[in-house]
mmCIF file with all atom_site columns, C-alpha atoms in Angstrom:
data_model
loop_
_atom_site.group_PDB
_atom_site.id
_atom_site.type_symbol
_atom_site.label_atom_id
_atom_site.label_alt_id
_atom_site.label_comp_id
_atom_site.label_asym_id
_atom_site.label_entity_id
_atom_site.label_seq_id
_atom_site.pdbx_PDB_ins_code
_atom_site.Cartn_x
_atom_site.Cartn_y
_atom_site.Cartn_z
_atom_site.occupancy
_atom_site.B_iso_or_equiv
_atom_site.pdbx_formal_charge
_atom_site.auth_seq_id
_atom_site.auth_comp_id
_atom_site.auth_asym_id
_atom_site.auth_atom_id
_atom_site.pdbx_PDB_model_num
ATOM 1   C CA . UNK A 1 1   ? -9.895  42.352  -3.345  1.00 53.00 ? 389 UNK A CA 1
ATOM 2   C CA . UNK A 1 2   ? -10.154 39.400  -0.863  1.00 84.00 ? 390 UNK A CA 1
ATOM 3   C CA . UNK A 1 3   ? -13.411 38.159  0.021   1.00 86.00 ? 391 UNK A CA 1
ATOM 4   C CA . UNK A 1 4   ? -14.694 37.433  3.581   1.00 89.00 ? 392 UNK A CA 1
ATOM 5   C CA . UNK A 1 5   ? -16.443 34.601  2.982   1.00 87.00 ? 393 UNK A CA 1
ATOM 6   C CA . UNK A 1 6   ? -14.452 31.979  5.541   1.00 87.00 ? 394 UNK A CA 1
ATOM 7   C CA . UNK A 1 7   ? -15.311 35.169  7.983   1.00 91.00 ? 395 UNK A CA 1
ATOM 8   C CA . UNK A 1 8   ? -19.079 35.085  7.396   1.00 91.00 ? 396 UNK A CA 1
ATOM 9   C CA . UNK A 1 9   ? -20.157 32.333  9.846   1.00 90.00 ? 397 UNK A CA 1
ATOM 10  C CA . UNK A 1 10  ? -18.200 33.715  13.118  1.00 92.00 ? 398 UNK A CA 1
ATOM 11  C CA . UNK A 1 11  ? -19.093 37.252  12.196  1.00 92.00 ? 399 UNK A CA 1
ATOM 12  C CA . UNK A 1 12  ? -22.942 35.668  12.323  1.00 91.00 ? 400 UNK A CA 1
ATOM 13  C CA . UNK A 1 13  ? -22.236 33.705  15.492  1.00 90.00 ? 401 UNK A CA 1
ATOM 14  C CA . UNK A 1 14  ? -19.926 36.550  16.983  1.00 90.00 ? 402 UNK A CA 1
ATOM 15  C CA . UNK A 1 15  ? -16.787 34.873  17.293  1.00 92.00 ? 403 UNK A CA 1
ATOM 16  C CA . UNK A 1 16  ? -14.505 37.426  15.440  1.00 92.00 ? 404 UNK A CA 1
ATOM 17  C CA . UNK A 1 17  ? -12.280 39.331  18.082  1.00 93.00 ? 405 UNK A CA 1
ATOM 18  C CA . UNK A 1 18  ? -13.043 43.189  17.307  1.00 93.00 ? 406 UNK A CA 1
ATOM 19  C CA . UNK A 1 19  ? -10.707 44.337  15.082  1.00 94.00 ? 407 UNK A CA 1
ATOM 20  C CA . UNK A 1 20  ? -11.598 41.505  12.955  1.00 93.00 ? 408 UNK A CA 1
ATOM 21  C CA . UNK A 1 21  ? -15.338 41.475  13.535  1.00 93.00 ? 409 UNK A CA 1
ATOM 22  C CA . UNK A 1 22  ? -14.292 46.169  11.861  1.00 94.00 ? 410 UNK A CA 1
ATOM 23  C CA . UNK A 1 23  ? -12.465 44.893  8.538   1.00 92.00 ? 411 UNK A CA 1
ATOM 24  C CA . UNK A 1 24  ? -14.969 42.536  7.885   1.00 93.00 ? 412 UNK A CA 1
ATOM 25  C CA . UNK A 1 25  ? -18.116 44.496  8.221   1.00 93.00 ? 413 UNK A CA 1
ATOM 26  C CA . UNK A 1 26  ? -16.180 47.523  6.342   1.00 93.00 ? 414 UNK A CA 1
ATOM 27  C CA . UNK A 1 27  ? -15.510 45.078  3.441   1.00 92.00 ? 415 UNK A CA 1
ATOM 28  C CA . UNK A 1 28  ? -19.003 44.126  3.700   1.00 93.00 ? 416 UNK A CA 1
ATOM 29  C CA . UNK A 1 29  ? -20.469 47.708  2.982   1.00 93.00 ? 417 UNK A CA 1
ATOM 30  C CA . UNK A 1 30  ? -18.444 47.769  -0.221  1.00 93.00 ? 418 UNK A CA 1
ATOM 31  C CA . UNK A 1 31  ? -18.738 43.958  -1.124  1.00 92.00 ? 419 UNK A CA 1
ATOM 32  C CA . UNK A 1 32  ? -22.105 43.124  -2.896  1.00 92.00 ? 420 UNK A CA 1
ATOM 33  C CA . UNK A 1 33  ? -20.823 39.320  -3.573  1.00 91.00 ? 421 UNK A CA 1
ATOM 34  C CA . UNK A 1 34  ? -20.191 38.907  0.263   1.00 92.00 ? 422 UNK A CA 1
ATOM 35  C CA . UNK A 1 35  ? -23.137 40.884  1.544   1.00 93.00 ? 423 UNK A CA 1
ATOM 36  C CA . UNK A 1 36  ? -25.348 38.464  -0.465  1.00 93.00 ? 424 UNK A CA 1
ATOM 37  C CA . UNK A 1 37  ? -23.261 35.293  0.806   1.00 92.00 ? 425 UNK A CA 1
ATOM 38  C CA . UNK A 1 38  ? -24.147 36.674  4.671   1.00 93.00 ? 426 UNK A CA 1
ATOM 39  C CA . UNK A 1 39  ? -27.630 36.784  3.652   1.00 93.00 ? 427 UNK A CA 1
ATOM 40  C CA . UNK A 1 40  ? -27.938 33.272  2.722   1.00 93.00 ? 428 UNK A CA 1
ATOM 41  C CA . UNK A 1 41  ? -25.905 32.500  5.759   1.00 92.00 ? 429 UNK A CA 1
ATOM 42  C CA . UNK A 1 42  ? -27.915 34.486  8.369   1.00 92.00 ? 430 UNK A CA 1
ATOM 43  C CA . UNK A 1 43  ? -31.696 32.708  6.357   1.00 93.00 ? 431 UNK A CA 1
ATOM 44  C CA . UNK A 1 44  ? -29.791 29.333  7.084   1.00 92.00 ? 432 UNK A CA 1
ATOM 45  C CA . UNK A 1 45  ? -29.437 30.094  10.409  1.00 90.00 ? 433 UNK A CA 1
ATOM 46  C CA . UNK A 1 46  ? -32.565 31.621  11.069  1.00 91.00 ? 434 UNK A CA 1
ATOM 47  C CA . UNK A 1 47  ? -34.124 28.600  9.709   1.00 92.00 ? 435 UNK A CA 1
ATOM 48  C CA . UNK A 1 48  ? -32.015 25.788  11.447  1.00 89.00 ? 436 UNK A CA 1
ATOM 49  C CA . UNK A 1 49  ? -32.951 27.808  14.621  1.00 90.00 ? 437 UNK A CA 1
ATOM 50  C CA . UNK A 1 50  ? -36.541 27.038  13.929  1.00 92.00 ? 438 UNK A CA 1
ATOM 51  C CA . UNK A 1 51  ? -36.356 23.414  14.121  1.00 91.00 ? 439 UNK A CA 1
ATOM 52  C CA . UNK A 1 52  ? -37.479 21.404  16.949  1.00 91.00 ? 440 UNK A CA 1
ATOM 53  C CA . UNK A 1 53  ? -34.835 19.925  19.539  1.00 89.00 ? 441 UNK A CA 1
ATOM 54  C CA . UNK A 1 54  ? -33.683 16.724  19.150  1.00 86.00 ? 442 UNK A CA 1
ATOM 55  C CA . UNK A 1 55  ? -35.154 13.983  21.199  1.00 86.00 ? 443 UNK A CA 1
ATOM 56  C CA . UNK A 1 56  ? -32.798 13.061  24.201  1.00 87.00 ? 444 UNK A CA 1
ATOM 57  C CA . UNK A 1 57  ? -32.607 9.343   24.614  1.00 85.00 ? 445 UNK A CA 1
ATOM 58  C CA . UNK A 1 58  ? -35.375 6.852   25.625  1.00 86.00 ? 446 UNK A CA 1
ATOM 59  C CA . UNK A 1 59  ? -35.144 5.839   29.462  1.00 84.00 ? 447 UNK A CA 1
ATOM 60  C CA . UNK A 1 60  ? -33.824 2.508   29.118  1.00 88.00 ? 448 UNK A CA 1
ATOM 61  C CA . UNK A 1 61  ? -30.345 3.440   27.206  1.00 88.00 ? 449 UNK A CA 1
ATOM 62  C CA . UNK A 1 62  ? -28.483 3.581   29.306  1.00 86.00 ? 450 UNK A CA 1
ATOM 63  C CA . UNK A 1 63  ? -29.226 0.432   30.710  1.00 86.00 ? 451 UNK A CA 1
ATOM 64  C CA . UNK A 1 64  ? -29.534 -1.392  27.465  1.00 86.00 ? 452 UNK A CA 1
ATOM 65  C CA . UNK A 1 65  ? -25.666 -0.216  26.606  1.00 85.00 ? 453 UNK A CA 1
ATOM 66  C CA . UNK A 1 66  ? -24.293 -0.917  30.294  1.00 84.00 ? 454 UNK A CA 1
ATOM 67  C CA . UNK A 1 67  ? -25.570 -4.433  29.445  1.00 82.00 ? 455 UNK A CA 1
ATOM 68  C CA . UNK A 1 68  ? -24.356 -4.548  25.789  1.00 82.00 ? 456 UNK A CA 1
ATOM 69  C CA . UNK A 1 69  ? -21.263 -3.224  26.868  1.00 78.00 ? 457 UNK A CA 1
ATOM 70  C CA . UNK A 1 70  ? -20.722 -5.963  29.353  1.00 77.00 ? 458 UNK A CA 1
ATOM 71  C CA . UNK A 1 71  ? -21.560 -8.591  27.389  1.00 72.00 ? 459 UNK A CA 1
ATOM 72  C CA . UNK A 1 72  ? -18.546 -7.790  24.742  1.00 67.00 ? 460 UNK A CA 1
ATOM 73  C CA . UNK A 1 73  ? -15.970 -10.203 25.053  1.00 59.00 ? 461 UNK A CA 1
ATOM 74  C CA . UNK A 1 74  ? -12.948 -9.319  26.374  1.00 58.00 ? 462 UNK A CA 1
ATOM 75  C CA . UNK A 1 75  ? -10.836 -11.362 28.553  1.00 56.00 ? 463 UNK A CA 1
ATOM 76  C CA . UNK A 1 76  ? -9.184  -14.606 27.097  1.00 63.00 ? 464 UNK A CA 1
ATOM 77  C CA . UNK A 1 77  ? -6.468  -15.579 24.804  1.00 67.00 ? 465 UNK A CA 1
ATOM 78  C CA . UNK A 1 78  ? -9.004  -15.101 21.543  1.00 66.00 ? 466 UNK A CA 1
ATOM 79  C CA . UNK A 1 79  ? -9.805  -11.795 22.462  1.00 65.00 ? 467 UNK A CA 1
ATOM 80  C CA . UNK A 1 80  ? -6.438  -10.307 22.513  1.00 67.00 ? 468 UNK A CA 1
ATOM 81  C CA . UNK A 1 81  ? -5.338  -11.989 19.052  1.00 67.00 ? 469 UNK A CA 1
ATOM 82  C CA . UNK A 1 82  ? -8.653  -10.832 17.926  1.00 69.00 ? 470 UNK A CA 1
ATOM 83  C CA . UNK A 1 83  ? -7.484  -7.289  18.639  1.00 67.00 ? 471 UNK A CA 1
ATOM 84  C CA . UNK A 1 84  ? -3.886  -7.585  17.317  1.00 71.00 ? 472 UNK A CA 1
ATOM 85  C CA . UNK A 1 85  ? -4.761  -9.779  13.919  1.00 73.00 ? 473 UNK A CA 1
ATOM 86  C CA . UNK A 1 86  ? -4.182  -6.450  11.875  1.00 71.00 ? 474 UNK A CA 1
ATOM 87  C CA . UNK A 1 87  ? -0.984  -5.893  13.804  1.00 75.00 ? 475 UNK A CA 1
ATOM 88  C CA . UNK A 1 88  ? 0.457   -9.563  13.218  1.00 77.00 ? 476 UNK A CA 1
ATOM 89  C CA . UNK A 1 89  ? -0.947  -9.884  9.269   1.00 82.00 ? 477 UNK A CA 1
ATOM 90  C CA . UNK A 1 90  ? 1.810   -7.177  8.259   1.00 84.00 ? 478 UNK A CA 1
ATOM 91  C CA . UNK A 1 91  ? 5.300   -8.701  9.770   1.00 87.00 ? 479 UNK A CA 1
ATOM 92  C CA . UNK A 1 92  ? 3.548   -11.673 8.434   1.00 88.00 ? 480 UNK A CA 1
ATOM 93  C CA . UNK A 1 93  ? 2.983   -10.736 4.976   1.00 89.00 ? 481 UNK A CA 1
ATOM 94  C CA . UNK A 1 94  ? 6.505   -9.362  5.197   1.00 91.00 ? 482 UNK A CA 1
ATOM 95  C CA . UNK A 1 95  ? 7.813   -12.862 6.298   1.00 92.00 ? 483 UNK A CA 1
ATOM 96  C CA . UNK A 1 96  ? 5.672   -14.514 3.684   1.00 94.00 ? 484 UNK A CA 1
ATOM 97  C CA . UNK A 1 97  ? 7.043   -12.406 0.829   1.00 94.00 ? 485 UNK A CA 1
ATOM 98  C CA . UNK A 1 98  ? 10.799  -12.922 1.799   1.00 95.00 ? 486 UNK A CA 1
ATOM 99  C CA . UNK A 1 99  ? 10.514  -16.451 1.935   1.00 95.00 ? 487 UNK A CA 1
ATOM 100 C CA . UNK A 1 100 ? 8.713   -16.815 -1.200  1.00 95.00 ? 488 UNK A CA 1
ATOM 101 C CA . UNK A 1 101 ? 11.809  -14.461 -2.786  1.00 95.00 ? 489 UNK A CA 1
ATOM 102 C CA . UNK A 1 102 ? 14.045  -16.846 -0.849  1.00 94.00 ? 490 UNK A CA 1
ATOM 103 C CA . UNK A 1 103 ? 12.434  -20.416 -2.489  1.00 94.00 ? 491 UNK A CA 1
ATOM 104 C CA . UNK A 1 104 ? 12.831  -17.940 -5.803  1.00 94.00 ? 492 UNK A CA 1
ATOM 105 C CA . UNK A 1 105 ? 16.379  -17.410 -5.491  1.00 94.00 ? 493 UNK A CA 1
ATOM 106 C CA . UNK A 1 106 ? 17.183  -20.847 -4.727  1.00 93.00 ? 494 UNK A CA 1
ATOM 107 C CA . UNK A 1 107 ? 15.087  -22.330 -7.799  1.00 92.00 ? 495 UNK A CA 1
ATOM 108 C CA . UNK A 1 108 ? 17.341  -19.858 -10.163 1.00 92.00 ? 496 UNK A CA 1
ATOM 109 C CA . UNK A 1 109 ? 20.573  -20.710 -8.771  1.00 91.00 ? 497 UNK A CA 1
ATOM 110 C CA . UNK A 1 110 ? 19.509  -24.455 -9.102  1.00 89.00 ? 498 UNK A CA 1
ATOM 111 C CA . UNK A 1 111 ? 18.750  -23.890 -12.619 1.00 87.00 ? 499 UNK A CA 1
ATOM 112 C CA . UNK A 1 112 ? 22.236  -22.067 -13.393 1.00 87.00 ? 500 UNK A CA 1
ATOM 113 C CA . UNK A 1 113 ? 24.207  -24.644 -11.681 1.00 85.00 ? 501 UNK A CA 1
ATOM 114 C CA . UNK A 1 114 ? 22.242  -27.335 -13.714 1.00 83.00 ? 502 UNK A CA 1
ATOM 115 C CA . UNK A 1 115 ? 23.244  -25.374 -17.058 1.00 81.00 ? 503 UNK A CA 1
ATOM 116 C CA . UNK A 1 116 ? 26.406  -25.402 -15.855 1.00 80.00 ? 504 UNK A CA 1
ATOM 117 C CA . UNK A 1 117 ? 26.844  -28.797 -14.693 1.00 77.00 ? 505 UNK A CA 1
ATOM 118 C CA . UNK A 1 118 ? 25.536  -30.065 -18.639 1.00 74.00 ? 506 UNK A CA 1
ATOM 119 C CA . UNK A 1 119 ? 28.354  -27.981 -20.160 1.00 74.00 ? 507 UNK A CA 1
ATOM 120 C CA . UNK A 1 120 ? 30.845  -29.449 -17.603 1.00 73.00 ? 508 UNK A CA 1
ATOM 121 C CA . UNK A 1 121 ? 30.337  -32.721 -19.078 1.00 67.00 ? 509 UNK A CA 1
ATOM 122 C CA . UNK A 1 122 ? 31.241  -31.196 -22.679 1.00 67.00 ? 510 UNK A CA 1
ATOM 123 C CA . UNK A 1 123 ? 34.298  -29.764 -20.936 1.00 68.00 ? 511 UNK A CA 1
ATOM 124 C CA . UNK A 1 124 ? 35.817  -32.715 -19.610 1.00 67.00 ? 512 UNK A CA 1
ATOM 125 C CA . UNK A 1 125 ? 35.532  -34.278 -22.988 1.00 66.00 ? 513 UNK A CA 1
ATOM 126 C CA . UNK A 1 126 ? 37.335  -31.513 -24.492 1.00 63.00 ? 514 UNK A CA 1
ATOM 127 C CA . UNK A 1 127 ? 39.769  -31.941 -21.854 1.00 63.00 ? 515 UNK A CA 1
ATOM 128 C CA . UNK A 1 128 ? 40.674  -35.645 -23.311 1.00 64.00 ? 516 UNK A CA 1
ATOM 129 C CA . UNK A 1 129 ? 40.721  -34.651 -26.666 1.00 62.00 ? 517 UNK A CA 1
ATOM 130 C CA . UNK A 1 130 ? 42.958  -31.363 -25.747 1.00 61.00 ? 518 UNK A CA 1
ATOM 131 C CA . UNK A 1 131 ? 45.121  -33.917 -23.889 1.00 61.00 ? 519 UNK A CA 1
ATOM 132 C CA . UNK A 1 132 ? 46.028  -36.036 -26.909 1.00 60.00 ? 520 UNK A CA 1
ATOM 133 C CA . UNK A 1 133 ? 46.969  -32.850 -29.318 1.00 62.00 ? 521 UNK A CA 1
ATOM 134 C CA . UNK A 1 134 ? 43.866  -33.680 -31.519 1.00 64.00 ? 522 UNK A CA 1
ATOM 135 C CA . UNK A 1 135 ? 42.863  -29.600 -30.637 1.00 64.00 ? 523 UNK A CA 1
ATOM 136 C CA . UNK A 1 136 ? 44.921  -26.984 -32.304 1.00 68.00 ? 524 UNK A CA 1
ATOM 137 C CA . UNK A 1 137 ? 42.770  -24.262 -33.292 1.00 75.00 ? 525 UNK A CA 1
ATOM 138 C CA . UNK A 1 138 ? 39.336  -22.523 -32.330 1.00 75.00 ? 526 UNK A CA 1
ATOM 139 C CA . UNK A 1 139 ? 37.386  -24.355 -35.414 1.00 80.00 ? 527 UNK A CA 1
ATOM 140 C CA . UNK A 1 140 ? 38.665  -27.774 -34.046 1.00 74.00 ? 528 UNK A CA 1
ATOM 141 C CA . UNK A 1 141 ? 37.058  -26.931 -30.645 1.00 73.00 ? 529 UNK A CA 1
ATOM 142 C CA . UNK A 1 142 ? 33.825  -25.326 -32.381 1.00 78.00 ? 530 UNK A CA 1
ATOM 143 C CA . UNK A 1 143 ? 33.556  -29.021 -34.650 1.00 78.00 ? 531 UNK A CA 1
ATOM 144 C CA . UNK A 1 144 ? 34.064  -31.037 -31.076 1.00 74.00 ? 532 UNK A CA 1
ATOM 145 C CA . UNK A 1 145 ? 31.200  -29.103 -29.584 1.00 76.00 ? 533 UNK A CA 1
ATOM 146 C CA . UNK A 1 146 ? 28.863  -29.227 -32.659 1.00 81.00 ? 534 UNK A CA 1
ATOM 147 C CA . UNK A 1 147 ? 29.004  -33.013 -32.632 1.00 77.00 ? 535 UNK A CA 1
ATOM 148 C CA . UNK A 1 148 ? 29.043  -33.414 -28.915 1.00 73.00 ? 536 UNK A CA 1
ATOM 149 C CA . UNK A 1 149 ? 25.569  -31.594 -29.550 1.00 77.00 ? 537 UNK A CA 1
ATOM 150 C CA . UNK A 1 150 ? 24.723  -33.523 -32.401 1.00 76.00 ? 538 UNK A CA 1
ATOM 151 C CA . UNK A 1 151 ? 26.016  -37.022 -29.796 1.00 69.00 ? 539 UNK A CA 1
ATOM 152 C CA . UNK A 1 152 ? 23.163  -35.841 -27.388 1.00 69.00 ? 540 UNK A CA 1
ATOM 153 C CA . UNK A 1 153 ? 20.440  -34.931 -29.234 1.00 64.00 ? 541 UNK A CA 1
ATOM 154 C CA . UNK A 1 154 ? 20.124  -38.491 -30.797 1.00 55.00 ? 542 UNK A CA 1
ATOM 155 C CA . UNK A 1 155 ? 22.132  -37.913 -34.224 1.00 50.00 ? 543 UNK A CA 1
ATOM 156 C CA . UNK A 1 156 ? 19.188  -36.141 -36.145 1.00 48.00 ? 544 UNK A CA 1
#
């Protein structure tokens, strides 16, 4: 069984279009759950019905917010970047971050080109030594390397 409750407050303020306003009020006499709920509804009611009005506005309001209002600035080159900051901070973030990935890029490549250029040194020498036949086999190149380290490092 499906309970009226979302149907309570316009059947209270008579909003429900008739056939509506029947099925509720039928599932009402057999519903003790929702009878109960349209009780508390109708005591709210009845009770914010007793309060006293609200106070309209003092006299002077709506001069004091004519003047307020015109003393706002406006006009003038501030005022309009003022008003579009939050509209330039995001394509500048954006512009920010893909330079920053940019300079990032850049530094790695660097770096991989420096590694690169330090074994091209090592390379040419095994170029001159491959030259005079003094290279025949893989070991021969792995010894040439291991003392071409051993060369750099400062003979420890």
């Amino acid at each position: 069984m499906k309970h009226v409750v979302d149907e309570l407050s316009a059947l209270l303020d008579g909003a429900l279009a008739p056939e509506a306003r029947v099925a509720v009020e039928s599932h009402l006499a057999a519903c003790p759950a929702c009878r109960a709920e349209q009780g508390r509804l109708a005591g709210a009611l009845s009770a914010l019905a007793r309060l006293p009005a609200a106070p309209g506005p003092s006299p002077f309001f709506a001069a004091r917010l004519a003047a307020r209002l015109a003393g706002e600035p406006h006009a003038g080159l501030l005022g309009r970047l003022a008003a579009w900051r939050w509209r330039l901070a995001i394509p500048a973030g954006g512009l920010a971050a893909a330079a920053l990935a940019g300079v990032l890029v850049i530094r790695q490549q660097r770096g991989l080109e420096l590694a690169a250029a330090a074994q091209l040194d090592l390379l040419q020498e095994y170029e001159t030594i491959a030259s005079v036949d003094d290279v025949e086999t893989a070991e021969d190149a792995a010894l040439i390397a291991q003392l071409d380290t051993l060369d750099r490092g400062g003979g420890r």
